[in-house]
Each structure stands twice: as structure tokens, then as C-alpha cells.
């Protein structure tokens, strides 16, 4: 520190000057009055540059992170107090003047505000207002269910997180805007739009529990009518896999229906799964029911009422499967797939019934569901044997 800018001939606070070669620098301070950077300064306004400093600070070296030297003049004499000081330091230096002199009183309040966090809070609020003004379509206007609005929200969030860390006043504004979007559009929105709005817990807008509750409500609302493609997209999502491994039904039993910013359907999960089982019988495929079971039951064993209904269909499927196997082995040898005379329709029946039985077993048993295949010899099913028939069909020559 080599000099200071004196902004007024009256008693006042000045600006310390640091010099390197022919260049002058002034310190930038953070909310605690520590030096955060040195900024190149050109005295275009021709303020007085004075070199009469307190002896203990003349040519003193300061670094980024050090408490900033705050220079001021009291009764025309220069003094310096460092940015990490308390108001009591002024009282020790100036006695009763620290309480009565306007400059010293103001300086004491500045130090109090820094120590109490008031300066930091004010700076954060100003920054939040600045971001709000930059993204007024996100913060000041009604949200819309468009990819553009969601992308603007994401940019605002990501920029806020580059420059601030939660908790911060901007978080309140981001949460308010996103909650309004959820209130209006959550149950109608595509899944990627919802996850873009929620972000990650580490971003500080929504906690992990809030993200879990909102995603639970979204999937509960839509699971009754959504396509298998959409359910597959959910189940492939890393967040869904990590948060909903127990299944929606078990989470509902333990935690009840979550409170979220939007209205949503509260379905009968088991009734819905039974409907999908019945539809599977009508359509001769339980693949959709199996997907729904992964979402609703997770890794848990199916409740008795689901198991009983699935078993009704399983008996018929296994009967056809065993008949087809018997026909193949009884008429075309112990290894029917080695015999080119095995009718391809018989092989297709074996494969189709095996896949139907696999789907039903996965609905019934949590370990099958998570593994994606039936435990060896459960219901007499053999995946390797089924694969031999698949290969036979693929290589069959008419």
C-alpha cells in the first residue's frame, strides 16, 4: 500500500492505492471486507492521491484474502482500520468520539453490518434482483408450458449456481417461478420437462425429499393412462431408479400421499395393476403389466391379491407351454431344435408361452422383476432352453 484516494477534503473514508511499476490498483472487497481482487485504476476523475499514510501501513504488502485496509480521515489526520475489525476497535482508538462523530459512527455501523452478515445479505439481494431483471420472462411473467420457457428457467438456474451458492435470495425467486409452473403444468408436461424444472438437490431449489414427492405425484397421476414407452423412459431414468426402488405402492404405505404444489390423481395402485393383468390376458401379452409392476412394486414381492390373479393366468400359460414342449420332445427327440422337421409354429408357441410366463413371474416375484428373468426352474421354466427355440426360429428355413 503506497497511497490513498481522498474523495473529499472533509473528514471522510478514502480508497487505498496499491502500486506495481507505473500502474495503480484499488482493492475489491467482499461482504466481510476482505480483499477479493485488485482492480486496475486510472484516476480519470482527478481525485487527490495522498501519500501521507499511517507509518505502520506505508508500503505494507496485502494479498487477496487479507482484511482490506479501510483508510479514513478524522480531524484531518489519516487512520486505517482493517476490514475484520469490530466497532469496539474504534472506541478503543477514539473514545467517546466513536459514538458521537458522524464519520466514526457511520464507520462503526459499516463494521457491525459486515460482522452481522447484513452486508452479505444486501449484496445477495442486489444480485438476485439483477438476475431477476435479466430473466424477467421467467421471474416476472406467467410461466408457459413450452420448451423455450423451461430452457430459459434452466439457464437462469445454471447461471445463478455459477455465481452463487445456496442458500441465496435468488433461490426463493427460482422456487417461486418453478412452483408456479408445477402448479399449472406438472401433470400435463412431458417427463424431461419436469426433470429439467426440478433439477438436482445439490442446486438448492428443491430438497431431495421435495424432488421425490413431486416425481411420485407426477407418476401416480399418469401411470394409469401412460404408454409403455413413457413408463420405460421413467424406469431408465437414473433419478427414478435411485429414489423409487421400493416401488410407489410401498412408498405410499409407509409415507402416505405427498403434499406437492399441484393437484394429482391418487390411484388405487393394486387395482390399476390388476387392470393391466386383465388387459394382458385379453391382448395375450403381459409386457405392459410387467413394466407397471416394476414402477408400482419395485423390488417387493407382489401382494397376495396380485399374486393370486397372476397365478390364474399363469396356470393357462404353463399348460400350453408344457403341452408344446411335450409335443416337441415326444415327436422330434430329446433335442428337438436339432431336428429340422420341428414345426416352427410349435417352437413359436414354446417361446411365446415362455415369455408370457416370464412376464407373469416377474409381476409376482420381486427378485425375478429386478433380475429381468425367472429364477432357474421356477414354474419349470428354463431360459437357456427357450433361447434354443428362439435360435431355431431365427435360423428356420421355409
Coordinates of C-alpha atoms in Angstrom, one line a residue:
X1 CA 0.0 0.0 0.0
X2 CA 1.6 3.3 -1.1
X3 CA -1.1 5.9 -1.2
X4 CA -4.8 6.6 -1.0
X5 CA -7.6 8.5 -2.8
X6 CA -9.0 11.3 -0.7
X7 CA -12.5 11.8 -2.1
X8 CA -13.3 14.9 0.0
X9 CA -11.3 17.5 1.9
X10 CA -13.7 16.9 4.9
X11 CA -13.3 14.0 7.3
X12 CA -14.3 11.0 5.2
X13 CA -13.5 7.5 4.1
X14 CA -11.0 7.1 1.3
X15 CA -9.7 4.3 -1.0
X16 CA -6.3 2.6 -0.5
X17 CA -4.0 2.6 -3.5
X18 CA -1.5 -0.2 -4.4
X19 CA 1.2 0.3 -7.0
X20 CA 3.1 -2.0 -9.2
X21 CA 5.5 -0.3 -11.6
X22 CA 3.6 2.6 -13.1
X23 CA 0.2 1.0 -12.5
X24 CA -2.2 1.8 -9.7
X25 CA -4.7 -0.7 -8.3
X26 CA -7.6 -0.4 -5.9
X27 CA -8.9 -3.4 -3.8
X28 CA -12.3 -5.0 -4.4
X29 CA -13.9 -6.2 -1.2
X30 CA -16.2 -9.0 -0.4
X31 CA -19.1 -8.7 2.1
X32 CA -16.7 -9.3 5.1
X33 CA -14.4 -6.5 3.9
X34 CA -11.7 -8.9 2.8
X35 CA -9.8 -8.2 -0.4
X36 CA -11.3 -10.3 -3.2
X37 CA -9.3 -8.8 -6.1
X38 CA -7.1 -5.9 -7.2
X39 CA -8.5 -3.7 -9.9
X40 CA -6.5 -1.6 -12.3
X41 CA -7.3 2.1 -11.6
X42 CA -6.9 5.2 -13.7
X43 CA -7.6 8.4 -11.9
X44 CA -9.8 9.9 -14.7
X45 CA -11.8 12.0 -12.2
X46 CA -8.6 13.5 -10.8
X47 CA -9.2 12.7 -7.1
X48 CA -6.4 13.7 -4.7
X49 CA -3.8 11.0 -4.4
X50 CA -2.2 11.4 -1.0
X51 CA 0.9 9.6 0.1
X52 CA 0.8 10.5 3.8
X53 CA -0.3 7.3 5.4
X54 CA 0.0 5.9 9.0
X55 CA 3.5 4.7 9.5
X56 CA 2.6 1.1 10.1
X57 CA 0.8 0.8 6.8
X58 CA 3.2 2.6 4.5
X59 CA 4.5 0.2 1.8
X60 CA 2.7 -2.7 3.6
X61 CA 2.0 -5.8 1.4
X62 CA -1.5 -7.0 1.1
X63 CA -2.8 -10.1 -0.6
X64 CA -6.1 -11.4 -1.9
X65 CA -8.0 -12.8 1.1
X66 CA -6.4 -10.3 3.6
X67 CA -8.7 -7.9 5.5
X68 CA -8.9 -4.8 3.4
X69 CA -7.2 -1.6 4.9
X70 CA -10.0 1.0 5.3
X71 CA -8.4 4.4 5.3
X72 CA -10.3 7.5 6.7
X73 CA -9.5 11.0 8.0
X74 CA -10.5 12.1 11.4
X75 CA -9.8 15.7 12.3
X76 CA -7.7 15.8 9.1
X77 CA -5.4 13.0 10.3
X78 CA -5.2 9.7 8.4
X79 CA -6.1 6.5 10.1
X80 CA -6.5 2.9 8.9
X81 CA -8.7 0.2 10.4
X82 CA -8.7 -3.3 8.9
X83 CA -11.8 -4.9 7.4
X84 CA -12.1 -7.6 10.0
X85 CA -12.3 -5.2 13.0
X86 CA -15.2 -4.8 15.4
X87 CA -16.8 -1.5 16.3
X88 CA -15.1 -1.8 19.7
X89 CA -11.8 -1.2 17.9
X90 CA -13.0 2.4 17.0
X91 CA -14.0 3.0 20.6
X92 CA -10.5 1.9 21.8
X93 CA -8.9 4.3 19.3
X94 CA -11.2 7.3 19.7
X95 CA -13.1 7.0 22.9
X96 CA -16.4 8.9 23.0
X97 CA -15.8 10.3 19.6
X98 CA -16.5 6.8 18.2
X99 CA -20.1 7.3 19.4
X100 CA -20.7 10.9 18.6
X101 CA -18.6 11.8 15.5
X102 CA -20.7 11.2 12.3
X103 CA -17.9 9.6 10.3
X104 CA -16.8 7.3 13.1
X105 CA -20.4 6.4 13.9
X106 CA -21.0 5.5 10.2
X107 CA -17.8 3.5 10.1
X108 CA -18.8 1.6 13.2
X109 CA -22.1 0.7 11.6
X110 CA -20.3 -0.5 8.5
X111 CA -18.2 -2.8 10.6
X112 CA -21.3 -4.0 12.5
X113 CA -23.1 -4.7 9.2
X114 CA -20.2 -6.8 7.9
X115 CA -19.8 -8.8 11.1
X116 CA -23.6 -9.5 11.4
X117 CA -23.9 -10.6 7.7
X118 CA -26.1 -7.6 6.8
X119 CA -23.7 -6.5 4.0
X120 CA -23.6 -10.0 2.6
X121 CA -27.4 -10.3 2.7
X122 CA -27.7 -6.9 0.9
X123 CA -25.2 -7.9 -1.8
X124 CA -27.0 -11.2 -2.4
X125 CA -30.4 -9.4 -2.7
X126 CA -28.9 -6.9 -5.2
X127 CA -27.5 -9.8 -7.2
X128 CA -30.8 -11.6 -7.1
X129 CA -32.6 -8.5 -8.4
X130 CA -30.0 -8.3 -11.2
X131 CA -30.7 -11.9 -12.3
X132 CA -34.4 -11.4 -11.9
X133 CA -34.2 -8.4 -14.3
X134 CA -32.1 -10.4 -16.8
X135 CA -34.7 -13.2 -16.9
X136 CA -37.9 -11.2 -16.5
X137 CA -39.8 -13.7 -18.7
X138 CA -39.0 -16.3 -16.1
X139 CA -39.4 -14.4 -12.9
X140 CA -41.9 -11.6 -13.6
X141 CA -44.3 -13.1 -16.2
X142 CA -46.6 -16.1 -16.0
X143 CA -44.8 -19.3 -17.0
X144 CA -45.8 -21.3 -20.1
X145 CA -45.7 -25.0 -21.0
X146 CA -43.1 -24.5 -23.7
X147 CA -39.6 -25.9 -24.1
X148 CA -38.5 -22.3 -24.5
X149 CA -39.7 -21.3 -21.1
X150 CA -38.2 -24.4 -19.5
X151 CA -34.9 -23.7 -21.2
X152 CA -34.9 -20.1 -20.0
X153 CA -35.6 -21.3 -16.5
X154 CA -32.7 -23.7 -16.7
X155 CA -30.3 -21.0 -18.0
X156 CA -31.3 -18.8 -15.1
X157 CA -30.8 -21.6 -12.6
X158 CA -27.4 -22.6 -14.0
X159 CA -26.1 -19.0 -14.2
X160 CA -27.3 -18.4 -10.6
X161 CA -25.4 -21.5 -9.5
X162 CA -22.2 -20.5 -11.3
X163 CA -22.2 -17.2 -9.4
X164 CA -23.8 -18.1 -6.0
X165 CA -24.2 -21.0 -3.6
X166 CA -27.4 -22.0 -1.8
X167 CA -29.0 -20.7 0.3
X168 CA -29.3 -17.4 -1.6
X169 CA -32.1 -14.9 -2.2
X170 CA -32.2 -16.0 -5.9
X171 CA -33.3 -19.5 -4.7
X172 CA -36.5 -18.1 -3.4
X173 CA -37.3 -16.5 -6.8
X174 CA -36.4 -19.6 -8.7
X175 CA -38.5 -21.7 -6.4
X176 CA -41.4 -19.4 -6.7
X177 CA -41.3 -19.4 -10.6
X178 CA -40.8 -23.2 -10.8
X179 CA -43.6 -23.9 -8.2
X180 CA -46.0 -21.8 -10.3
X181 CA -45.0 -23.8 -13.4
X182 CA -45.6 -27.1 -11.5
X183 CA -49.0 -25.8 -10.2
X184 CA -50.1 -25.1 -13.8
X185 CA -48.5 -27.8 -15.9
X186 CA -46.8 -30.6 -13.9
X187 CA -49.4 -33.3 -14.7
X188 CA -49.6 -32.3 -18.4
X189 CA -45.9 -32.0 -19.0
X190 CA -43.5 -34.4 -20.6
X191 CA -41.2 -36.2 -18.2
X192 CA -38.0 -34.5 -19.4
X193 CA -39.6 -31.0 -18.9
X194 CA -40.4 -32.0 -15.3
X195 CA -36.9 -33.2 -14.5
X196 CA -35.5 -30.0 -16.0
X197 CA -37.6 -27.9 -13.7
X198 CA -36.7 -29.9 -10.6
X199 CA -33.0 -30.0 -11.3
X200 CA -30.8 -31.7 -8.6
X201 CA -31.0 -31.4 -4.9
X202 CA -27.4 -30.0 -4.9
X203 CA -28.6 -27.0 -6.8
X204 CA -30.6 -25.9 -3.7
X205 CA -34.0 -25.2 -5.2
X206 CA -35.7 -28.4 -4.2
X207 CA -34.6 -30.8 -1.5
X208 CA -34.2 -34.5 -2.2
X209 CA -37.5 -35.2 -0.4
X210 CA -39.3 -32.5 -2.4
X211 CA -38.0 -33.9 -5.7
X212 CA -39.1 -37.4 -4.6
X213 CA -42.5 -36.2 -3.6
X214 CA -43.1 -34.3 -6.8
X215 CA -41.9 -37.1 -9.0
X216 CA -44.0 -39.6 -7.0
X217 CA -47.1 -37.4 -7.5
X218 CA -46.4 -37.0 -11.3
X219 CA -46.0 -40.7 -11.9
X220 CA -49.0 -41.6 -9.7
X221 CA -51.2 -39.2 -11.7
X222 CA -50.1 -40.5 -15.1
X223 CA -49.4 -44.2 -14.5
X224 CA -53.0 -45.2 -15.2
X225 CA -53.1 -43.9 -18.7
X226 CA -49.5 -43.5 -19.8
X227 CA -47.9 -45.6 -22.6
X228 CA -45.4 -48.4 -22.1
X229 CA -42.9 -46.2 -23.9
X230 CA -43.3 -43.5 -21.3
X231 CA -43.0 -45.9 -18.4
X232 CA -39.9 -47.3 -19.9
X233 CA -38.4 -43.8 -20.1
X234 CA -39.2 -43.3 -16.4
X235 CA -37.6 -46.6 -15.4
X236 CA -34.5 -45.8 -17.4
X237 CA -34.0 -42.5 -15.6
X238 CA -31.2 -42.6 -13.0
X239 CA -33.2 -40.5 -10.5
X240 CA -36.2 -42.7 -10.7
X241 CA -34.1 -45.8 -10.3
X242 CA -32.3 -44.4 -7.2
X243 CA -35.4 -42.9 -5.5
X244 CA -38.2 -45.4 -6.3
X245 CA -36.5 -48.8 -5.9
X246 CA -39.1 -49.7 -3.3
X247 CA -42.0 -49.0 -5.7
X248 CA -44.8 -46.5 -5.5
X249 CA -47.1 -48.8 -3.5
X250 CA -44.6 -49.4 -0.7
X251 CA -43.7 -45.7 -0.5
X252 CA -47.4 -44.9 -0.3
X253 CA -48.0 -47.4 2.5
X254 CA -45.1 -46.0 4.6
X255 CA -45.3 -42.3 3.8
X256 CA -48.9 -41.6 2.5
X257 CA -49.7 -39.3 -0.3
X258 CA -47.1 -36.5 -0.6
X259 CA -48.0 -32.8 -0.5
X260 CA -46.9 -31.0 -3.7
X261 CA -47.7 -27.7 -5.5
X262 CA -50.2 -29.3 -7.9
X263 CA -53.4 -31.4 -7.8
X264 CA -52.9 -35.0 -8.8
X265 CA -54.8 -38.3 -9.1
X266 CA -54.3 -40.7 -6.2
X267 CA -54.8 -44.0 -7.9
X268 CA -55.6 -47.5 -6.4
X269 CA -52.1 -48.9 -7.3
X270 CA -53.1 -52.5 -6.9
X271 CA -56.4 -52.1 -8.7
X272 CA -54.5 -50.5 -11.5
X273 CA -52.1 -53.4 -11.7
X274 CA -55.0 -55.9 -11.7
X275 CA -56.5 -54.0 -14.6
X276 CA -53.2 -54.3 -16.5
X277 CA -53.1 -58.0 -15.7
X278 CA -56.6 -58.4 -17.2
X279 CA -55.7 -56.4 -20.2
X280 CA -52.7 -58.7 -20.7
X281 CA -55.0 -61.8 -20.8
X282 CA -57.1 -60.0 -23.4
X283 CA -54.1 -59.0 -25.5
X284 CA -52.1 -62.2 -24.9
X285 CA -49.1 -60.2 -23.6
X286 CA -48.3 -59.0 -20.1
X287 CA -45.3 -56.8 -21.0
X288 CA -47.1 -53.6 -20.1
X289 CA -48.3 -55.1 -16.8
X290 CA -44.7 -56.2 -16.1
X291 CA -43.5 -52.6 -16.7
X292 CA -46.2 -51.2 -14.4
X293 CA -45.3 -53.8 -11.7
X294 CA -41.7 -52.5 -11.7
X295 CA -42.9 -49.0 -11.1
X296 CA -45.6 -49.9 -8.5
X297 CA -44.0 -52.8 -6.7
X298 CA -40.3 -52.1 -7.1
X299 CA -38.2 -55.0 -5.7
X300 CA -41.0 -56.1 -3.3
X301 CA -43.0 -59.3 -3.6
X302 CA -46.4 -58.9 -5.1
X303 CA -49.3 -58.7 -2.5
X304 CA -51.5 -61.7 -2.3
X305 CA -54.3 -60.3 -4.4
X306 CA -51.9 -59.6 -7.3
X307 CA -50.2 -63.0 -6.9
X308 CA -53.5 -64.8 -6.9
X309 CA -54.7 -63.1 -10.1
X310 CA -51.4 -63.6 -11.9
X311 CA -51.4 -67.2 -10.9
X312 CA -54.8 -67.7 -12.6
X313 CA -53.3 -66.7 -15.9
X314 CA -50.1 -68.4 -15.2
X315 CA -51.8 -71.8 -15.0
X316 CA -53.2 -71.5 -18.5
X317 CA -49.9 -70.2 -19.9
X318 CA -47.9 -73.1 -18.3
X319 CA -50.4 -75.7 -19.6
X320 CA -49.9 -74.5 -23.2
X321 CA -46.1 -74.2 -22.6
X322 CA -45.8 -77.7 -21.2
X323 CA -48.1 -79.2 -24.0
X324 CA -45.9 -77.6 -26.7
X325 CA -42.7 -78.8 -25.0
X326 CA -44.1 -82.3 -24.7
X327 CA -45.2 -82.3 -28.4
X328 CA -41.7 -81.2 -29.5
X329 CA -39.8 -83.6 -27.3
X330 CA -42.1 -86.6 -27.8
X331 CA -42.2 -86.3 -31.6
X332 CA -38.8 -84.8 -32.5
X333 CA -36.3 -86.2 -30.0
X334 CA -34.7 -85.1 -26.7
X335 CA -33.2 -82.1 -28.6
X336 CA -36.0 -81.0 -30.9
X337 CA -34.2 -77.9 -32.1
X338 CA -31.5 -80.1 -33.7
X339 CA -34.3 -81.6 -35.9
X340 CA -35.1 -79.6 -39.0
X341 CA -38.6 -81.2 -39.0
X342 CA -39.7 -79.5 -35.9
X343 CA -42.6 -77.2 -37.0
X344 CA -41.7 -73.6 -36.5
X345 CA -45.2 -72.9 -35.1
X346 CA -44.5 -75.3 -32.2
X347 CA -41.2 -73.5 -31.5
X348 CA -43.0 -70.1 -31.6
X349 CA -45.6 -71.4 -29.1
X350 CA -42.9 -72.5 -26.7
X351 CA -41.1 -69.1 -26.9
X352 CA -44.3 -67.1 -26.7
X353 CA -45.6 -69.0 -23.7
X354 CA -42.2 -68.9 -22.0
X355 CA -42.1 -65.1 -22.4
X356 CA -45.7 -64.8 -21.1
X357 CA -44.8 -66.9 -18.1
X358 CA -41.6 -64.8 -17.5
X359 CA -43.6 -61.6 -17.5
X360 CA -46.2 -63.1 -15.1
X361 CA -43.4 -64.4 -12.8
X362 CA -41.7 -61.0 -12.8
X363 CA -45.0 -59.4 -11.8
X364 CA -45.3 -61.9 -8.9
X365 CA -41.7 -62.1 -7.6
X366 CA -39.5 -59.2 -6.8
X367 CA -36.3 -61.0 -7.4
X368 CA -37.4 -62.0 -10.9
X369 CA -38.6 -58.5 -11.5
X370 CA -35.3 -56.9 -10.6
X371 CA -33.2 -59.6 -12.4
X372 CA -35.4 -59.5 -15.5
X373 CA -35.6 -63.2 -15.8
X374 CA -37.1 -66.1 -13.9
X375 CA -35.2 -67.9 -11.2
X376 CA -34.0 -71.3 -12.7
X377 CA -36.7 -74.0 -12.7
X378 CA -39.3 -71.7 -11.1
X379 CA -42.5 -72.9 -12.7
X380 CA -40.4 -75.3 -14.7
X381 CA -39.1 -72.5 -16.9
X382 CA -35.6 -72.7 -18.4
X383 CA -34.2 -69.6 -20.1
X384 CA -31.4 -71.4 -21.9
X385 CA -33.9 -73.9 -23.3
X386 CA -36.1 -71.0 -24.5
X387 CA -33.1 -69.4 -26.2
X388 CA -32.5 -72.6 -28.2
X389 CA -36.0 -72.4 -29.6
X390 CA -35.5 -68.6 -30.4
X391 CA -32.4 -69.5 -32.3
X392 CA -34.2 -72.3 -34.1
X393 CA -36.9 -69.8 -35.2
X394 CA -34.3 -67.3 -36.3
X395 CA -32.5 -69.9 -38.4
X396 CA -35.5 -71.7 -39.7
X397 CA -35.7 -72.1 -43.5
X398 CA -39.1 -72.4 -45.1

